[in-house]
Coordinates of C-alpha atoms (C1' of nucleotides) in Angstrom, one line a residue:
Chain Y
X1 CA -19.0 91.4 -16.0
X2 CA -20.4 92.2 -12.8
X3 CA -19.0 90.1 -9.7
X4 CA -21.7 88.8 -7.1
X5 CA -21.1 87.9 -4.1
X6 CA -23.6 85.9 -1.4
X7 CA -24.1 88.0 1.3
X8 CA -24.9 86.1 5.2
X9 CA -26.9 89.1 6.1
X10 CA -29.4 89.3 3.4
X11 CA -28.6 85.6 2.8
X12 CA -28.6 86.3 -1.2
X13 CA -26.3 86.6 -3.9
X14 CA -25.5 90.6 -4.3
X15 CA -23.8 92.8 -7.0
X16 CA -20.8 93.9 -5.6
X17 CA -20.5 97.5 -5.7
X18 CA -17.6 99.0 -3.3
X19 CA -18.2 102.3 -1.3
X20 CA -15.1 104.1 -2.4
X21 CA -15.1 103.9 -6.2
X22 CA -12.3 100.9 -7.5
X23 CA -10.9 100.9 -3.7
X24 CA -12.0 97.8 -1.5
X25 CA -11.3 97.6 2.1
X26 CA -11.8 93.8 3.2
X27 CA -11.4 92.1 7.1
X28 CA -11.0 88.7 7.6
X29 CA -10.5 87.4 11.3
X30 CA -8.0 85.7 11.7
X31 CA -6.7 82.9 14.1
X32 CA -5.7 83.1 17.6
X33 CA -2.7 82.1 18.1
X34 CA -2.3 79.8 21.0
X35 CA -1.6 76.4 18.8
X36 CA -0.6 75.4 15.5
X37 CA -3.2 75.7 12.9
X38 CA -5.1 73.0 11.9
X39 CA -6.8 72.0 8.0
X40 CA -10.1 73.8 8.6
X41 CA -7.8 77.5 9.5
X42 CA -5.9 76.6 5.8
X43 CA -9.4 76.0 4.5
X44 CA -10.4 79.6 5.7
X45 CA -7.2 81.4 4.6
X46 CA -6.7 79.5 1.1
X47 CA -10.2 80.8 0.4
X48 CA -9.6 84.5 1.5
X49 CA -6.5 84.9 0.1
X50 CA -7.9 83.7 -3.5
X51 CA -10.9 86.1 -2.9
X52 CA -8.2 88.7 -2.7
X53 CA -5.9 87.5 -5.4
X54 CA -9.4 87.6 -7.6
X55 CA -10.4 90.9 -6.3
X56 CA -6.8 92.1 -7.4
X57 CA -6.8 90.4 -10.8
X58 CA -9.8 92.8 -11.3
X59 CA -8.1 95.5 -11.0
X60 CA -9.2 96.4 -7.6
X61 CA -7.1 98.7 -5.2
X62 CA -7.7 96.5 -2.3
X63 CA -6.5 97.0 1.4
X64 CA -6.7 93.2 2.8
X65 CA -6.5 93.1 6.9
X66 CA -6.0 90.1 8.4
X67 CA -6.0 90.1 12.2
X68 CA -3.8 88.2 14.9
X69 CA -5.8 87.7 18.2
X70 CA -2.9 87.8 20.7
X71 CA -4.2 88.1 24.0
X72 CA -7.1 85.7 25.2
X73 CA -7.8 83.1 27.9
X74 CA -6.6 79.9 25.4
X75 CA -3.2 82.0 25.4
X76 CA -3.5 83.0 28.8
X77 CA -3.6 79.4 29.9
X78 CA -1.7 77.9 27.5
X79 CA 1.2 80.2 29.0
X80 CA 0.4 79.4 32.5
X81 CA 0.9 75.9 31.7
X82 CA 4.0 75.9 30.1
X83 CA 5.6 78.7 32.2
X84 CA 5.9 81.6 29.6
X85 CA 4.0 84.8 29.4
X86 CA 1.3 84.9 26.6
X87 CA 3.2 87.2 24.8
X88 CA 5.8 84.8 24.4
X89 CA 3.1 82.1 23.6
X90 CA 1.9 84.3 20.8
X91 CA 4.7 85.2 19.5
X92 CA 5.7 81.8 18.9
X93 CA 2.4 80.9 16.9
X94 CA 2.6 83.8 14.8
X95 CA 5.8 82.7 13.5
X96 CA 4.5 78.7 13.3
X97 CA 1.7 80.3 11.4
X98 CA 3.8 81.6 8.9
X99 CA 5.8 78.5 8.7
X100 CA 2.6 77.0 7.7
X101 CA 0.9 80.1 6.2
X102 CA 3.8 80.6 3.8
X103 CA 4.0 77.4 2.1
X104 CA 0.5 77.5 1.2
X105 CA 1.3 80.7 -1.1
X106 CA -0.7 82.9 1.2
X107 CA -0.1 86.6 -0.6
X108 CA 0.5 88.8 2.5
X109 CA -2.3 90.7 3.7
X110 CA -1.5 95.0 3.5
X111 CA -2.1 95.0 7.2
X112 CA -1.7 92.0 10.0
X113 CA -2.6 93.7 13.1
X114 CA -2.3 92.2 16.6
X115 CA -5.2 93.2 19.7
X116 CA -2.4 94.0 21.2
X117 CA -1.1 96.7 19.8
X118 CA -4.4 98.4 19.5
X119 CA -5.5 98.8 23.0
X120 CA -5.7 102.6 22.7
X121 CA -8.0 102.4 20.2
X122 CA -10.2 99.7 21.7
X123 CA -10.3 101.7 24.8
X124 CA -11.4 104.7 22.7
X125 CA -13.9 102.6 20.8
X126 CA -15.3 101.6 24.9
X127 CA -15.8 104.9 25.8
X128 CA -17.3 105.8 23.1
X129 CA -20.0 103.0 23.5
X130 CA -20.2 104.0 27.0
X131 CA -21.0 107.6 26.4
X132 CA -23.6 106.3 23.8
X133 CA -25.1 104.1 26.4
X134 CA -24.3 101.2 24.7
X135 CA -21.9 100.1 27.4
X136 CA -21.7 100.3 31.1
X137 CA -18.9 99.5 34.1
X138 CA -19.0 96.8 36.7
X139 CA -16.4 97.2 39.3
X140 CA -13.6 96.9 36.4
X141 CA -15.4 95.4 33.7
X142 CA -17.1 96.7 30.9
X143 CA -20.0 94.9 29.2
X144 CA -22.2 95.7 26.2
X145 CA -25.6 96.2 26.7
X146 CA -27.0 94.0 23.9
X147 CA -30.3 94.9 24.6
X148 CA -29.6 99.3 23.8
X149 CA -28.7 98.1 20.0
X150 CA -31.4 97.6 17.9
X151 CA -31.4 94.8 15.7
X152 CA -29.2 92.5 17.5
X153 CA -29.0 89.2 16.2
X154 CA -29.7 90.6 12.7
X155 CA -26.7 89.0 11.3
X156 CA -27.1 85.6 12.7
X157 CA -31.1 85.3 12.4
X158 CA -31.2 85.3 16.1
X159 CA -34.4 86.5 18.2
X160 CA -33.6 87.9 21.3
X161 CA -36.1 86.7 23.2
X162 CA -34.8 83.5 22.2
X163 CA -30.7 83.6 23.2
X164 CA -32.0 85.4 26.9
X165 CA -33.6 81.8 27.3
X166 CA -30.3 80.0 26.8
X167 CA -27.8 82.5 27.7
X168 CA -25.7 81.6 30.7
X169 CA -23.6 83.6 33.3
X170 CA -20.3 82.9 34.5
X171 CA -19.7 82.7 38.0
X172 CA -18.5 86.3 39.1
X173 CA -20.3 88.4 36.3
X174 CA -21.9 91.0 36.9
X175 CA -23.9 91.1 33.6
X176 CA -27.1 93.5 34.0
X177 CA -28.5 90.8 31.3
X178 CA -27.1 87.5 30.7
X179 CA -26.9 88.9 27.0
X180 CA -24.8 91.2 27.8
X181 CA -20.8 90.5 26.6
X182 CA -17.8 91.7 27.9
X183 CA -15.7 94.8 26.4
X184 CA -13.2 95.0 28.5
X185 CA -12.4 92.6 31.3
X186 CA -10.6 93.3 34.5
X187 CA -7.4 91.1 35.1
X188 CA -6.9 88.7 38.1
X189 CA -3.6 88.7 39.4
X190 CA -0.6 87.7 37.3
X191 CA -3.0 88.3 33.9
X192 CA -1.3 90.3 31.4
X193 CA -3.0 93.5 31.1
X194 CA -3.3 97.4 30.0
X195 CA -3.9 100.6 32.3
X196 CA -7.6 101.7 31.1
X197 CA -9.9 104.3 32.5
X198 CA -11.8 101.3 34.4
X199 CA -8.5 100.2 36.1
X200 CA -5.9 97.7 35.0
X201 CA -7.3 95.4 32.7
X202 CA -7.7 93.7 29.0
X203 CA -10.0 93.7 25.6
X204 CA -12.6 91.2 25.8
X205 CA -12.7 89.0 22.7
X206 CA -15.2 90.8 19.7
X207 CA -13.9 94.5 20.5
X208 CA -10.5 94.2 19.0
X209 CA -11.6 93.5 15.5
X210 CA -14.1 96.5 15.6
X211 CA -11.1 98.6 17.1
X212 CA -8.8 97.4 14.3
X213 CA -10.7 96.9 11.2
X214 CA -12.1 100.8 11.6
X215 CA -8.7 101.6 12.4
X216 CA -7.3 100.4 9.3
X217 CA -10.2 100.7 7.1
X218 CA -12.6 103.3 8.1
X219 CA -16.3 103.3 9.7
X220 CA -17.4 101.3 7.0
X221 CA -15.8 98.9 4.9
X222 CA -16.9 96.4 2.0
X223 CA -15.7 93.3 3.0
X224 CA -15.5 91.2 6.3
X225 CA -14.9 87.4 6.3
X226 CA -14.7 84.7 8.5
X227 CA -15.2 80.9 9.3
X228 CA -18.8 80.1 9.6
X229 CA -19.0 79.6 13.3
X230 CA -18.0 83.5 13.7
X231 CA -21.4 84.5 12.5
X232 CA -22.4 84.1 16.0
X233 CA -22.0 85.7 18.3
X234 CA -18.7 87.3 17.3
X235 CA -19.8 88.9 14.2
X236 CA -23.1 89.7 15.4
X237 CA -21.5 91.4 18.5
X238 CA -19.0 93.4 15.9
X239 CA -21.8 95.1 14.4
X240 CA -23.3 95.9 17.3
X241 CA -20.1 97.4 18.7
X242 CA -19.4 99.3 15.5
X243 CA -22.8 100.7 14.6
X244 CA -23.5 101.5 18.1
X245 CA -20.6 103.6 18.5
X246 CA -20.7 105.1 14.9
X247 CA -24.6 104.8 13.8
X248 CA -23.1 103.7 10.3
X249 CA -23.5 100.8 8.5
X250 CA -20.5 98.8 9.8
X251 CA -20.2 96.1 6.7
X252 CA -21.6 95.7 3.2
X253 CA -21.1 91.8 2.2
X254 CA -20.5 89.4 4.8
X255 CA -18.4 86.2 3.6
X256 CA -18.5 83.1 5.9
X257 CA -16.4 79.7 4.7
X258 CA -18.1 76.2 5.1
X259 CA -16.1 74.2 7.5
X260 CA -13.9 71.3 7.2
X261 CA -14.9 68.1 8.4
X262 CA -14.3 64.7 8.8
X263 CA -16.3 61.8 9.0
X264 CA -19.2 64.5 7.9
X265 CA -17.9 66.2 11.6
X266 CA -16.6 69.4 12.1
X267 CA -12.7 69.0 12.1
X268 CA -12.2 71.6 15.9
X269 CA -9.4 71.9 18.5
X270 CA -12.7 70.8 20.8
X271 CA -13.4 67.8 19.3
X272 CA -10.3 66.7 19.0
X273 CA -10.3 65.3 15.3
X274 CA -8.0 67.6 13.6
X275 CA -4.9 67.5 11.3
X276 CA -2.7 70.2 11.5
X277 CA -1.6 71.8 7.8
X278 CA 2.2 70.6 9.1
X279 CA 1.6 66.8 9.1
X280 CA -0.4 67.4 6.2
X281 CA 2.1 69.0 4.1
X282 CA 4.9 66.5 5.4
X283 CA 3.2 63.5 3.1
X284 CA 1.4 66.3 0.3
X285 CA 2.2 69.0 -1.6
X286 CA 0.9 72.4 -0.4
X287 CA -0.6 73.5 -4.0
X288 CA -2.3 69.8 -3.9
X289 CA -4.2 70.9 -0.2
X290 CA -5.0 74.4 -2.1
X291 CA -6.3 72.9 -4.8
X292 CA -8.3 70.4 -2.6
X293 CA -10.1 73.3 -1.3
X294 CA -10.7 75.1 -4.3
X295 CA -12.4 72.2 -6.2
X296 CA -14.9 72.7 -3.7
X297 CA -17.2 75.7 -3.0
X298 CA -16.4 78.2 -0.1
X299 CA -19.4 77.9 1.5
X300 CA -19.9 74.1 1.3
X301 CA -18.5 71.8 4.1
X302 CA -15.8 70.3 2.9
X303 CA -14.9 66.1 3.6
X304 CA -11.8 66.2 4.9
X305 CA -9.7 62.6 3.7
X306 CA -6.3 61.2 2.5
X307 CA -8.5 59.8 -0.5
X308 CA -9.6 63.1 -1.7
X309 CA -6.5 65.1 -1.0
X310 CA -4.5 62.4 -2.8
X311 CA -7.2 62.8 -5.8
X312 CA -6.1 66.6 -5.7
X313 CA -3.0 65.8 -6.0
X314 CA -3.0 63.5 -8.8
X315 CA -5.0 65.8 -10.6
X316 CA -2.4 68.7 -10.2
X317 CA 0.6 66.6 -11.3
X318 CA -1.8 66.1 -14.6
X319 CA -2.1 69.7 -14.8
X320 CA 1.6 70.3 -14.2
X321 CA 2.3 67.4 -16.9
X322 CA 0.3 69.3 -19.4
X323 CA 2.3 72.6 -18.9
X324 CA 5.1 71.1 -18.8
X325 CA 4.5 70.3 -22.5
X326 CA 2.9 73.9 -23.0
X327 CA 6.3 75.3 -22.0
X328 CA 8.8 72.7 -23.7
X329 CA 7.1 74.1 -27.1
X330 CA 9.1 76.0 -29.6
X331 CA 8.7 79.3 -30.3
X332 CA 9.3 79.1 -33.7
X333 CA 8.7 76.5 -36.4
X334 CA 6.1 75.1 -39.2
X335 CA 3.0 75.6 -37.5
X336 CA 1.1 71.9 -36.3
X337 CA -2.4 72.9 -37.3
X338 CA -3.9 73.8 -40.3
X339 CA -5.3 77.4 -40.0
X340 CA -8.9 75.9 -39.5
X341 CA -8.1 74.2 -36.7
X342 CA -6.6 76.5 -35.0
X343 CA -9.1 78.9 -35.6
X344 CA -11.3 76.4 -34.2
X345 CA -8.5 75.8 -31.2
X346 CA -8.9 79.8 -30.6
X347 CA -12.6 80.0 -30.4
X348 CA -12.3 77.6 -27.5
X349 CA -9.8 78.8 -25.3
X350 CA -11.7 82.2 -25.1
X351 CA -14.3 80.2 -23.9
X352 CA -12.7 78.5 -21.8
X353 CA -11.1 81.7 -19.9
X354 CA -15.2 83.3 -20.3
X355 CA -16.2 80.6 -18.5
X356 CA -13.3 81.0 -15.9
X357 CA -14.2 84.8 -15.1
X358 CA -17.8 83.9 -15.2
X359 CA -17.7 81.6 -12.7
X360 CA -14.9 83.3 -10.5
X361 CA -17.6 86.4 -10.9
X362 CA -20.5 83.8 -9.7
X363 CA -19.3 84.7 -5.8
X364 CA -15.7 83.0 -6.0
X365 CA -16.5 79.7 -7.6
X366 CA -13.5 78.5 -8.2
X367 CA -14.9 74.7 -9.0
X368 CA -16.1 76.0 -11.7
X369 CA -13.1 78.0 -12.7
X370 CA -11.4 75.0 -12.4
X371 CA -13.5 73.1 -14.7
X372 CA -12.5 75.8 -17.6
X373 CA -8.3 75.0 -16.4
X374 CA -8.5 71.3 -16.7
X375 CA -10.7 71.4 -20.1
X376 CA -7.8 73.9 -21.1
X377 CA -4.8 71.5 -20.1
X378 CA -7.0 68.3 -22.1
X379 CA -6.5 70.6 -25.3
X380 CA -3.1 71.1 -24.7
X381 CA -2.2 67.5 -24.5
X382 CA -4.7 66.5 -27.5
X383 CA -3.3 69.3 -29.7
X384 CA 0.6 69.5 -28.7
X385 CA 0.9 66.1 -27.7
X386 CA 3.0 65.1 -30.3
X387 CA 4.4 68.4 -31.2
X388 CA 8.0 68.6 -32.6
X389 CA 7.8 72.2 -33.9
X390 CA 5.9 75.1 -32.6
X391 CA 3.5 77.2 -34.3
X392 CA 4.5 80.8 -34.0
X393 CA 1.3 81.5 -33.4
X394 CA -1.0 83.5 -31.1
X395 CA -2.3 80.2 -30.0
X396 CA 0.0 78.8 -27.5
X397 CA 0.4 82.4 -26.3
X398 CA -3.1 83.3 -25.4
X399 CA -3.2 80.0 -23.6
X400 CA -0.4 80.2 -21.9
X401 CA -1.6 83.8 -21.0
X402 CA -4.9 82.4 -19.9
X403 CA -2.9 79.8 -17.4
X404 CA -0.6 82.2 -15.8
X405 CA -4.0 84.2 -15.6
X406 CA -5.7 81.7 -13.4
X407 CA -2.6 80.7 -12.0
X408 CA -2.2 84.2 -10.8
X409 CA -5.4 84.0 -8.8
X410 CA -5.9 80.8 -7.8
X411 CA -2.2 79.8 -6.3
X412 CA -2.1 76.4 -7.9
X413 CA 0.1 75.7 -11.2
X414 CA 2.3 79.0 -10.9
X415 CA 5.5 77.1 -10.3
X416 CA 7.5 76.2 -13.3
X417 CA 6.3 72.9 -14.1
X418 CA 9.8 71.1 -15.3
X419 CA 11.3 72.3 -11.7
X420 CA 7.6 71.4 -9.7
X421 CA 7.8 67.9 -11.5
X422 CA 11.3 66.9 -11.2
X423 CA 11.7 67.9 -7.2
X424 CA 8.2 65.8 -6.8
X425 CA 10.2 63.2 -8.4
X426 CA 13.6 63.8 -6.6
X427 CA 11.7 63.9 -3.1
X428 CA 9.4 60.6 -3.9
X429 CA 12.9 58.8 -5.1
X430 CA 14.3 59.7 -2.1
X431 CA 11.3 58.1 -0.2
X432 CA 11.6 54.8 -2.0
X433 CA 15.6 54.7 -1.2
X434 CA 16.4 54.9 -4.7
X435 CA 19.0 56.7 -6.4
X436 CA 18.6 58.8 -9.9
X437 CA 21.5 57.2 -11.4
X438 CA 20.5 53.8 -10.0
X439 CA 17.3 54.2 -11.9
X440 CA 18.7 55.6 -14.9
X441 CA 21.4 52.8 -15.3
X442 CA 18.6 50.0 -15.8
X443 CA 16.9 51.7 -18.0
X444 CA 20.2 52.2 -20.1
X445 CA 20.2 48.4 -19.5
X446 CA 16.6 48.2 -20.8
X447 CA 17.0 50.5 -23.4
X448 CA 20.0 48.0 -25.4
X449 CA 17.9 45.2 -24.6
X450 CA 15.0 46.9 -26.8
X451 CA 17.3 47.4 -29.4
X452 CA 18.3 43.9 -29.5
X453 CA 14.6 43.2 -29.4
X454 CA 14.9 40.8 -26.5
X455 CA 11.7 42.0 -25.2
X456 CA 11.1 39.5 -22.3
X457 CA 14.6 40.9 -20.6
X458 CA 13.6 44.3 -21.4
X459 CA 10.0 43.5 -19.4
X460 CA 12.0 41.9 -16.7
X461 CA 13.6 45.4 -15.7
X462 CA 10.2 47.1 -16.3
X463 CA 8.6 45.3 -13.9
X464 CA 11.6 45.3 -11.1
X465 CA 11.7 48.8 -11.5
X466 CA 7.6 48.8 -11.1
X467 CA 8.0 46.8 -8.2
X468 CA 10.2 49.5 -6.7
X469 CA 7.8 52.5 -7.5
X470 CA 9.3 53.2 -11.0
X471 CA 6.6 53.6 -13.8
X472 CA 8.1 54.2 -16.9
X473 CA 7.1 55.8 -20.6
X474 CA 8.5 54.8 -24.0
X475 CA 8.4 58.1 -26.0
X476 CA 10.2 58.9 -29.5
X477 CA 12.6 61.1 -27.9
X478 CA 13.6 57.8 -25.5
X479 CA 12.5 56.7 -22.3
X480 CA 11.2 58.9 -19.5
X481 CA 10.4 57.6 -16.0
X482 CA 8.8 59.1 -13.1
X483 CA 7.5 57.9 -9.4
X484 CA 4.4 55.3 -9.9
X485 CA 1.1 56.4 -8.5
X486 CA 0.7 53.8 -5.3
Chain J
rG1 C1' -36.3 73.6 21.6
rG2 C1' -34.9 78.2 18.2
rC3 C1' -32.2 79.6 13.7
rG4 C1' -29.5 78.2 9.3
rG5 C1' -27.4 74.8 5.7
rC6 C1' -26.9 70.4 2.8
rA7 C1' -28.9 65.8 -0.2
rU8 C1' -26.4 65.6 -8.0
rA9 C1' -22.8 59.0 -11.4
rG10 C1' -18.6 54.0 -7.9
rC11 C1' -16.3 58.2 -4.9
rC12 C1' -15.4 63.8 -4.8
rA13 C1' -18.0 67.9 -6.8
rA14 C1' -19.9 72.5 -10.0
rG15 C1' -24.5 73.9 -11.7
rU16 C1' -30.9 78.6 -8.8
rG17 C1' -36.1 77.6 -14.8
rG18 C1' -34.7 75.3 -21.0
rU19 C1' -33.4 67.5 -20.3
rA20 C1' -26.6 67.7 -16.3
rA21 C1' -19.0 71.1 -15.8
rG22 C1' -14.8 69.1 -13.8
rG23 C1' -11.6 65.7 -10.7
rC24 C1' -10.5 60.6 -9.1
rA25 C1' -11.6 55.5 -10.3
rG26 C1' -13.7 51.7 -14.0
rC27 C1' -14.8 49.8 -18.9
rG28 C1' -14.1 49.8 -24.5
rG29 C1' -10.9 51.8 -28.3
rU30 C1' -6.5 54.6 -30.7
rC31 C1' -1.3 54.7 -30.0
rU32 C1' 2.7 51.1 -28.4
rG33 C1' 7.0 45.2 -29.6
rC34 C1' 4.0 44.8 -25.1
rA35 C1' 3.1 48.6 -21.6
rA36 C1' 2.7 53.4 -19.5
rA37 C1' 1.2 58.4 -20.5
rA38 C1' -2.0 61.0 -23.7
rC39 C1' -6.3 61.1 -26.6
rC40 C1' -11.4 59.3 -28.2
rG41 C1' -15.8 56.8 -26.5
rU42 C1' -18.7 55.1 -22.3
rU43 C1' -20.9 55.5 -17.0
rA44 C1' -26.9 60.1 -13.6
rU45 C1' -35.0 59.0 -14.5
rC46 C1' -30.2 65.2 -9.9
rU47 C1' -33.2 61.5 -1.8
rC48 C1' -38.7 60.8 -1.8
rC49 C1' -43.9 62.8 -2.4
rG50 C1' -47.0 66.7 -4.0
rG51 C1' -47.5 71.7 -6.4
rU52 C1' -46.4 76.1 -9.8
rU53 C1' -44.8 76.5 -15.1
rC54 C1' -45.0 75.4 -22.1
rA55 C1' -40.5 73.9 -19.4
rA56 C1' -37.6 72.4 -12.6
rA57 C1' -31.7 69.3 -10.1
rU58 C1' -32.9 74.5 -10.1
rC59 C1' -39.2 77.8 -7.6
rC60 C1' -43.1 76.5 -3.6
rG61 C1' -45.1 72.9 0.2
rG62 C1' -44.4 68.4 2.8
rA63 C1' -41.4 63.9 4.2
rU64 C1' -36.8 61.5 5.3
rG65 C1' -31.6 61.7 6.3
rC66 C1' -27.1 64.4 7.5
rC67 C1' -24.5 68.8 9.3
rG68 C1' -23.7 73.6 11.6
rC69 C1' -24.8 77.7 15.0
rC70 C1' -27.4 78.9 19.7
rU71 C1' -20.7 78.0 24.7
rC72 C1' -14.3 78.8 22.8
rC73 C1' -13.7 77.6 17.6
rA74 C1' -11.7 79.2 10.5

RNA sequence: GGCGGCAUAGCCAAGUGGUAAGGCAGCGGUCUGCAAAACCGUUAUCUCCGGUUCAAAUCCGGAUGCCGCCUCCA
């Protein structure tokens, strides 16, 4: 099956075909690091990081690089303010970013390059534009002259005509054309900054990724993601960086994320109206925020509430039920179903995982795929519900295959589900000050109660227990009892 | 103003030509001492108006509403 992918710049659906045979080299921008990361940055690397988990799973030799903007005016001032140099401010996000990063299952990128560290190479990559005459020096500063690359704005649908109209000069430029954007900016006094041919200075914001993405994966490259809002101008002004200098074709499939919003407003640092993933994952569970964003396509804005994360998360504690029971069957045993049945049972699940690679291979929808998982886990509860044996079969095998599959790719349900159920339900006690052994005694209460059929006693520590967040189950293997839905 | 996107059930959301996945909630049922969970059933003239087509949520034109980019932003 053949995996298509939508495209920004020819705003289509493509076949993907990568340039070096089964290798892919993909670019994803990633965050500067002057403050802790908000829902719409998980949003953005939840969706990359599946794309490369799915680009992986088929078989794919992929070299993934993910980029840390470390030096910057939001860092620069951020330090100023609280009396630290930026690299100290950077450092300190980079590691909050992994706090946060981590717990969302990111799988680490093969490269996570920091500006930085790649000066020499974006001074290179500046002299090269400038001997090409796509570049020129201002008393210190370097600026790109839009208006020498052809096709700017090709990305972003922009006329040029058009952005001259609107485009605005700082105070102290010295911009030939307001177009124009800086390369390499000279520092001010107390400004971190790198000895460069044009005097002390340091990168300006688009060059860096152009400097580290050829760096790392060659003039041209597959793959190069981002949030939406990069398409312009910082995409747009990385293709007219790299092509300039190179006169290659810098990118073949551009991949831009919807964003998240709330109140049908894009959640920003600007606006004000963001959560970050850390008060987030204090009251959910990270696989419950990554499945939030995978029910939803990657190029749709997204809704951003408590109501629909808590929806996520109800449905993967359904999912985690129903392989909890996958798991908990034996291996060995009279089989449950008569041979037609499970013949039927085996059509099914193949497709079921068709219809999860088919829509994985639709350009990453993973609502889709999802659909195919949850059908899956209904079957396992309708056919192994009340299973006491195990078939020895190829059956509960090739589903459980399939699961770890899309597990694999997706990040959600690949934790054990007896362990992922029973420290949700540790941590939730805990919330409700109750005790497991607290619990557990009324219910032994409950339990002689029943046998003495004095039902209405039996009810009465039911519903004290319900009134303390306890929901409980009557099974015929005794009574089980987990943390009621509020 | 320029460019782009979105509008599908109570809510969320897939679906780009052949009469609508999935999630959450609701209702009816099975099971249960009663519940719960699970399962079964049930819930949509796909924003509106035209057009193309044997056939449109899906393509084209128009209207309305919402959003994004054009300035830092995932």
């Amino acid at each position: 099956m053949p995996l298509r992918i939508y495209d920004t710049f020819t705003r289509s659906k493509q076949e993907f075909r990568p340039i070096r045979g089964n290798h892919v080299g993909m670019y994803v921008c990633g965050i500067t690091v002057y403050d802790l990361c908000h829902i719409g940055h998980a949003r953005s690397a939840i969706v990359f990081d599946t794309i490369y988990r799915y680009l992986q799973a088929k078989s794919y030799d992929v070299t993934f690089v993910k980029n840390f903007t470390d030096i910057d005016d939001k860092i620069i001032n951020r330090a100023n303010r609280e009396g630290l140099t930026a690299g100290q401010v950077a450092e300190r996000y980079i590691e909050e970013y992994y706090r946060d990063m981590d717990r969302l299952g990111l799988r680490k990128p093969t490269h996570e390059p920091r500006a930085t560290l790649h000066i020499g190479g974006i001074i290179d990559l500046v002299q090269e534009l400038i001997r090409k005459g796509h570049a020129y020096e201002v008393s210190g500063d370097v600026y790109y002259a839009v208006r020498s690359f052809q096709g700017y704005g090709k990305l972003s649908g922009k006329d040029i005509e058009e952005l001259e109209a609107g485009a605005r000069v700082e105070p102290g430029e010295a911009k030939r054309d307001p177009l124009d954007f800086a390369l390499w900016k000279k520092s001010k006094p107390g400004e971190p900054s790198w000895e460069s041919p044009w005097g002390r200075g340091r990168p300006g914001w688009h060059i860096e990724c152009s400097a580290m993405s050829t760096h790392f994966l060659g003039e041209s490259f597959d793959l190069h993601g981002g949030g939406m809002d990069l398409i312009f101008p910082h995409h747009e002004n990385e293709i007219a960086q790299s092509e300039g200098a190179t006169g290659k074709r810098f990118v073949s499939y551009w991949l831009h994320n919807g964003f998240v919003q709330t109140n049908k407003e894009k959640m920003s640092k600007s606006l004000g109206n963001f959560f970050t993933i850390r008060e987030i994952l204090e009251r959910f569970e990270p696989q419950a925020l990554r499945l939030f964003a995978l029910m939803h396509h990657y190029r749709n804005p997204v809704d951003f509430s408590e109501q629909s994360l808590r929806e996520a998360e109800k449905a993967l504690y359904r999912g985690y039920a129903s392989l909890r029971l996958l798991r908990g069957l034996p291996a060995t045993g009279k089989p449950l179903l008569l041979p037609e049945r499970l013949e039927a049972l085996s059509d099914r699940i193949d497709e079921l995982n068709n219809g999860f690679f088919e829509a994985m291979d639709d350009d990453f929808n993973t609502a889709g795929a999802l659909s195919c998982l949850f059908d899956l886990m209904r079957l396992i509860n309708t056919h192994f519900k009340d299973a006491t044996a195990g078939p020895e079969t190829g059956v509960v095998k090739g589903i459980d295959a399939f699961v770890r599959k899309a597990a694999d790719i997706l990040g959600v349900f690949d934790s054990d589900p007896s362990a992922f159920l029973s420290s949700r339900r540790e941590k939730r006690l805990a919330g409700l000050g109750l005790t497991k052994g607290a619990v557990e005694e009324m219910l032994e209460r409950r339990a002689l109660l029943r046998k003495e059929r004095a039902f209405k006693d039996a009810d009465a520590i039911r519903a004290e227990l319900l009134r303390q967040g306890i929901s409980i189950m009557d099974t015929p293997g005794g009574t089980v009892w987990d943390i009621a839905d509020e």
